[in-house]
XYZ file of C-alpha atoms in Angstrom:
321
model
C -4.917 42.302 199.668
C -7.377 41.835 201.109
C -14.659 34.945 198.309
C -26.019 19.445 189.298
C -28.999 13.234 188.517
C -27.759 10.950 186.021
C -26.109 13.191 183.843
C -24.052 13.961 186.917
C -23.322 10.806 187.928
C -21.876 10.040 184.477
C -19.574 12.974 184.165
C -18.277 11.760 187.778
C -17.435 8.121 186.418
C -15.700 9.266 183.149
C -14.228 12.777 184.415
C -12.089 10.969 187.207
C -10.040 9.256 185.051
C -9.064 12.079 182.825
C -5.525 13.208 183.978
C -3.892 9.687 184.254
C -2.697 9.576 180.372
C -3.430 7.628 177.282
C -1.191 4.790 176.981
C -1.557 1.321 176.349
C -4.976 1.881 175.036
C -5.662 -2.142 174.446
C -5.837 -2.768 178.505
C -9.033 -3.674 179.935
C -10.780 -3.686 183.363
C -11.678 -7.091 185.236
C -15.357 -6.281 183.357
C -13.557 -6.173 180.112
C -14.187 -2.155 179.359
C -11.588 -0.331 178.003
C -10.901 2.258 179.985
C -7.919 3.651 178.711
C -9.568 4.299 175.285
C -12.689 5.769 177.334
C -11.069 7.915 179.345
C -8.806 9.609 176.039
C -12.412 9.223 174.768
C -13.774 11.286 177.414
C -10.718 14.030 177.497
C -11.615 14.720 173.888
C -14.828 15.263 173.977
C -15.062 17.926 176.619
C -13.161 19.961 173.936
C -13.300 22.888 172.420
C -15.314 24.548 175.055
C -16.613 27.929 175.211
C -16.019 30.062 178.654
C -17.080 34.086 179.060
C -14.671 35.338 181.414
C -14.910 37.671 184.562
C -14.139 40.408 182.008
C -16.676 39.099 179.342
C -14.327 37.510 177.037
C -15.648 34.636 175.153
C -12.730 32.313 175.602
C -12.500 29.346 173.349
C -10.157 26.449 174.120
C -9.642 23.796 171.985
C -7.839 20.874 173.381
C -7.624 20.135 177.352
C -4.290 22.383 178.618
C -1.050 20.995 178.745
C 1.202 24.111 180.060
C -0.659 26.368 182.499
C 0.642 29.575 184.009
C -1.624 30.848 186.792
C -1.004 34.646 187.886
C -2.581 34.496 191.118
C -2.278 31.906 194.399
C -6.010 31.213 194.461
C -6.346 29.627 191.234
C -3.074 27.836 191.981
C -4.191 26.444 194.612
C -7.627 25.470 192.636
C -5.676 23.873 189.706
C -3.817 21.881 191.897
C -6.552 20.762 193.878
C -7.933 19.308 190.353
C -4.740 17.291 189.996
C -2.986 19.425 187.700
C 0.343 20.117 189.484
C 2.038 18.599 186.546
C 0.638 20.607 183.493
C 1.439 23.875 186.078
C 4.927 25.734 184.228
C 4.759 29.052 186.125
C 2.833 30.856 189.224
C 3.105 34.550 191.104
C 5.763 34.704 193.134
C 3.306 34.647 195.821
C 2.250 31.122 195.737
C 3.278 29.115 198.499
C 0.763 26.275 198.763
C 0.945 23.501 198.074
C 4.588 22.867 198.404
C 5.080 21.585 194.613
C 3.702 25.394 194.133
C 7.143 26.768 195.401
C 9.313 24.513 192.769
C 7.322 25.954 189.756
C 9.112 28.847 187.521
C 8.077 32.062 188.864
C 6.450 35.058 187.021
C 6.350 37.985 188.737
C 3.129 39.236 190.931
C 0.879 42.083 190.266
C 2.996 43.248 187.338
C 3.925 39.597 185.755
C 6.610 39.397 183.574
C 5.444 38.931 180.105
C 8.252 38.282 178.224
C 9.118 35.332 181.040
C 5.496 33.874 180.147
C 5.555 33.579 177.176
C 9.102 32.125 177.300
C 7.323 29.042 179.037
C 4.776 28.452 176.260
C 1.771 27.841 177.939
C -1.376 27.106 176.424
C -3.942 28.775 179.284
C -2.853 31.450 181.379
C -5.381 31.871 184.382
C -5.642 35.210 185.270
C -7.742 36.919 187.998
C -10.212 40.029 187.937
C -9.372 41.669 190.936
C -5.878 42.753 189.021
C -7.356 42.496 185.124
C -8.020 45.861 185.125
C -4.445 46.789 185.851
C -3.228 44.587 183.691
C -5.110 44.939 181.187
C -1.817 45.590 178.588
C 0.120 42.553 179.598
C -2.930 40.173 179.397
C -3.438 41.621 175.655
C 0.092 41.275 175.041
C -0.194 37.392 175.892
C -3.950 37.485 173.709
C -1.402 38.923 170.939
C 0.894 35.711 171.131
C -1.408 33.439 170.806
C -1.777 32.210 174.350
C -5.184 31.884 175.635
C -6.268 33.895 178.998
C -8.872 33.225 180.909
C -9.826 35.589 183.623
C -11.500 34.084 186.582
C -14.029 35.704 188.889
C -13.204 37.724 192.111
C -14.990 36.044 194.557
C -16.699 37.678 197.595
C -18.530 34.952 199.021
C -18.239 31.049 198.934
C -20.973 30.377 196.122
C -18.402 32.723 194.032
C -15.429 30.327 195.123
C -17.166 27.329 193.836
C -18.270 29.393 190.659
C -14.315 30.345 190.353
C -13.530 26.195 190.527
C -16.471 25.229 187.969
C -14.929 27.590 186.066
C -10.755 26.851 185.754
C -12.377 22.545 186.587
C -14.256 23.545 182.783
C -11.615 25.177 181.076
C -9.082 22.375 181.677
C -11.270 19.126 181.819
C -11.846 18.750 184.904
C -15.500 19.603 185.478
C -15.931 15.939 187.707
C -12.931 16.462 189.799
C -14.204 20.239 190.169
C -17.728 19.373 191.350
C -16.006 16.782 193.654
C -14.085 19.421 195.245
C -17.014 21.842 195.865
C -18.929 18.952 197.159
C -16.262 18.091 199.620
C -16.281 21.556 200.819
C -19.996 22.189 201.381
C -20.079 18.809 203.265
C -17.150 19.705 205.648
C -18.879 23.239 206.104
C -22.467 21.296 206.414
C -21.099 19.367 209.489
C -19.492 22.493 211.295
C -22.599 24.180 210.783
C -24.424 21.537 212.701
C -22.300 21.310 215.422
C -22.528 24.755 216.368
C -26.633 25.102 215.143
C -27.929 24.658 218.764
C -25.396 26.509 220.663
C -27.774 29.382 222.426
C -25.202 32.213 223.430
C -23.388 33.327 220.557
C -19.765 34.113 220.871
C -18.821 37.409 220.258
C -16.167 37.623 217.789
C -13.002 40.518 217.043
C -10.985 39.330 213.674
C -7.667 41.707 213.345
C -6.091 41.399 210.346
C -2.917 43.922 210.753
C -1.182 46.369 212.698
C 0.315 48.452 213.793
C -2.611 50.092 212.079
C -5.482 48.389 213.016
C -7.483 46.767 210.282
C -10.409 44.205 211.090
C -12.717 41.924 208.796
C -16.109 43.206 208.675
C -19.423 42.600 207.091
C -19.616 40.655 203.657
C -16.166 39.486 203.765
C -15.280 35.509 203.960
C -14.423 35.740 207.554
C -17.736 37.431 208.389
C -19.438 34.799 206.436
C -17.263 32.100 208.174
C -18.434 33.394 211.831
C -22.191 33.281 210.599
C -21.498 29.479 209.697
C -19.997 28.657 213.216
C -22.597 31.176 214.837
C -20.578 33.490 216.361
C -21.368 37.293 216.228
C -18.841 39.976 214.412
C -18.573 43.147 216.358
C -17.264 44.770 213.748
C -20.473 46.509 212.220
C -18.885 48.124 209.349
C -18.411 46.415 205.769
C -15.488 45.219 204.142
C -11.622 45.816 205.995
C -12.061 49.026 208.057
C -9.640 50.659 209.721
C -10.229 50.382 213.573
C -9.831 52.668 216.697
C -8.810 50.522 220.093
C -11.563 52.192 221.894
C -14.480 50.705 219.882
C -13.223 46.998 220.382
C -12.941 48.020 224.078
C -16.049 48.546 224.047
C -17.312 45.777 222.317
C -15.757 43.842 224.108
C -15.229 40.129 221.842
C -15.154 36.673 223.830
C -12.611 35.773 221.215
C -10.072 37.718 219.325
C -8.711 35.818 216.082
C -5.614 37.226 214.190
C -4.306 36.539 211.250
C -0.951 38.251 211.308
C 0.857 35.645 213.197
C 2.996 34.306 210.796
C 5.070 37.384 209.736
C 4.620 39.602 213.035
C 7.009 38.321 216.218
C 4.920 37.683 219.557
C 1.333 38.514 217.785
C -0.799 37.364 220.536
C 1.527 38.091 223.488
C 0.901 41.961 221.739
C -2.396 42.022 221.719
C -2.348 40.273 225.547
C -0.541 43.197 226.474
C -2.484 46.178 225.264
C -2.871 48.899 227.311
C -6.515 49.103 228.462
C -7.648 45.770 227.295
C -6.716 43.878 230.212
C -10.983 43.865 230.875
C -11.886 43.071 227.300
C -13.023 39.119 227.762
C -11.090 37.981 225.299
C -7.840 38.704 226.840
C -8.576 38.279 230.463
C -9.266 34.486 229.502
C -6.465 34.433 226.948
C -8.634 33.510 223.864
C -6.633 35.643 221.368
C -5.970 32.905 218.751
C -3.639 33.470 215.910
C -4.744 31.375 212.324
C -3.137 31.150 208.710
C -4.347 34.088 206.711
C -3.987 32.410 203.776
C -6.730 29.799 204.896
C -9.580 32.101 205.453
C -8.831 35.075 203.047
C -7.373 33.395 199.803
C -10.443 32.311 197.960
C -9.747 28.720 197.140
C -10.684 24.911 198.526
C -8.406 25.707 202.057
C -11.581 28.200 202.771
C -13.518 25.073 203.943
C -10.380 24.244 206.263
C -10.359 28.241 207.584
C -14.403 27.275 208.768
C -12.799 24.821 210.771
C -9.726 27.066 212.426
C -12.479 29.464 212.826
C -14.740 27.268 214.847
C -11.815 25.839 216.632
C -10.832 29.255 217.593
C -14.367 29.971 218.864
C -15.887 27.178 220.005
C -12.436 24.671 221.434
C -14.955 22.841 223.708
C -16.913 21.892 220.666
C -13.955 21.114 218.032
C -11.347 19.945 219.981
């Protein structure tokens, strides 16, 4: 289950008012500038455009998208942070943000329905790379009927989730709304960085991610990166999700425990309150076990910038409240 000045400012002016549709072309602004004729203007010329893939596909797409199926929540939740809830026909049946998500004709998950795809004639189906591989046959199957895939990257780290949002923002017109977005992200993560910047002890940090196995986020994983930015410490040493043994947290012995289980596991905290032999870890004995939305600070999308901020709530309350 288990992550450029001019030129710029001009795609900003025209690219945010692509989306809002073409008619009545002859209105004009108090200035006198038509802007319905420059933003269909605009539209068009962003098209065809050229994309290679997370599986090295040269994608070519000619006109901007008007029927989208996305296969995976995280670029769901990136297409309809670019404002396109409305050209969005179909999503995994995973996808439950934002709420217009859950209304949308649903597709399957890791082994999408192909047949029901193609029923709802999209025009881009964004796919993912962390499942391309195993479905590989289903996404040719689409290539086949004439619907145009576009993988997007499996991101690891933050620069990879804005990467992931250049790329779907490109492939559907949206490159100004999609630099807006990342730019709104690294400013809310600029400020919580400076917040915490002078703080001299470092809180140690334990981030559980199920049980009744125990599985924890370790090194080079969003929520490690995420406690560097709020500088806290992760005592989990090892990298990626490893499997861990009670005894080794013991001893560790976190100021704060964070889960991220809450939602679909009855009494999280109170369980973890009440484990046998960690009534002298700090983190319980001053109750700062803190449950937070997995979704925020594992699915690699714009919410990531909002899981920095549960995360340094969680850590730091007498800095964030």
């Amino acid at each position: 289950m288990k992550k450029r000045y001019i030129f710029l400012i001009l795609l900003l002016t025209f690219g945010l008012l692509a989306g809002c549709g073409a008619k009545d072309d002859s209105k004009t602004n108090q200035n006198g500038d038509n802007t319905k004729t420059e933003q269909a203007e605009s539209t068009t010329a962003a098209f065809p455009v050229k994309i290679k893939d997370a599986v090295d596909q040269e994608v070519v797409i000619d006109k901007k998208p008007e029927r989208i199926v996305s296969l995976i929540p995280s670029n769901t939740e990136i297409a309809f942070a670019l404002g396109l809830g409305d050209e969005i026909v179909g999503v995994s049946d995973f996808d439950n943000y934002p709420e217009e998500a859950l209304e949308k004709e649903k597709i399957g998950s890791m082994d999408f329905n192909v047949e029901k795809i193609i029923s709802l004639k999209p025009d881009l189906v964004l796919a993912h790379a962390s499942g391309a591989h195993n479905s590989e046959a289903g996404l040719q199957q689409l290539r086949d009927a004439g619907i145009t895939v576009l993988v997007v990257n499996d991101a690891e780290n933050f620069e990879d989730v804005y990467d992931s949002i250049k790329m779907i923002g490109k492939a559907t017109g949206e490159q100004a709304k999609a630099q807006l977005l990342i730019d709104d992200m690294k400013t809310k993560i600029e400020k919580i960085r400076e917040k915490t910047a002078k703080i001299q002890d470092k809180k140690k940090v334990y981030i559980e991610i199920s049980v009744p196995d125990i599985y924890a986020a370790g090194k080079n994983t969003f929520m490690d990166e995420m406690l560097k930015i709020v500088h806290a410490e992760n005592v989990v040493t090892e990298e990626g999700w490893p499997k861990i043994e009670p005894e080794a947290i013991i001893a560790a012995n976190p100021d704060v425990i964070i889960i991220t289980y809450g939602s679909y596991t009855e009494g999280a905290v109170e369980q973890v309150l009440s484990r046998e032999g960690w009534d002298q870890v700090n983190a319980v004995k001053n109750s700062q076990v803190v449950d937070i939305n997995s979704d925020m600070v594992t699915r690699s999308g714009p919410r990531l910038a909002e899981g920095v901020e549960e995360i340094a709530k969680a850590v730091y309350p007498e800095i964030f409240q």
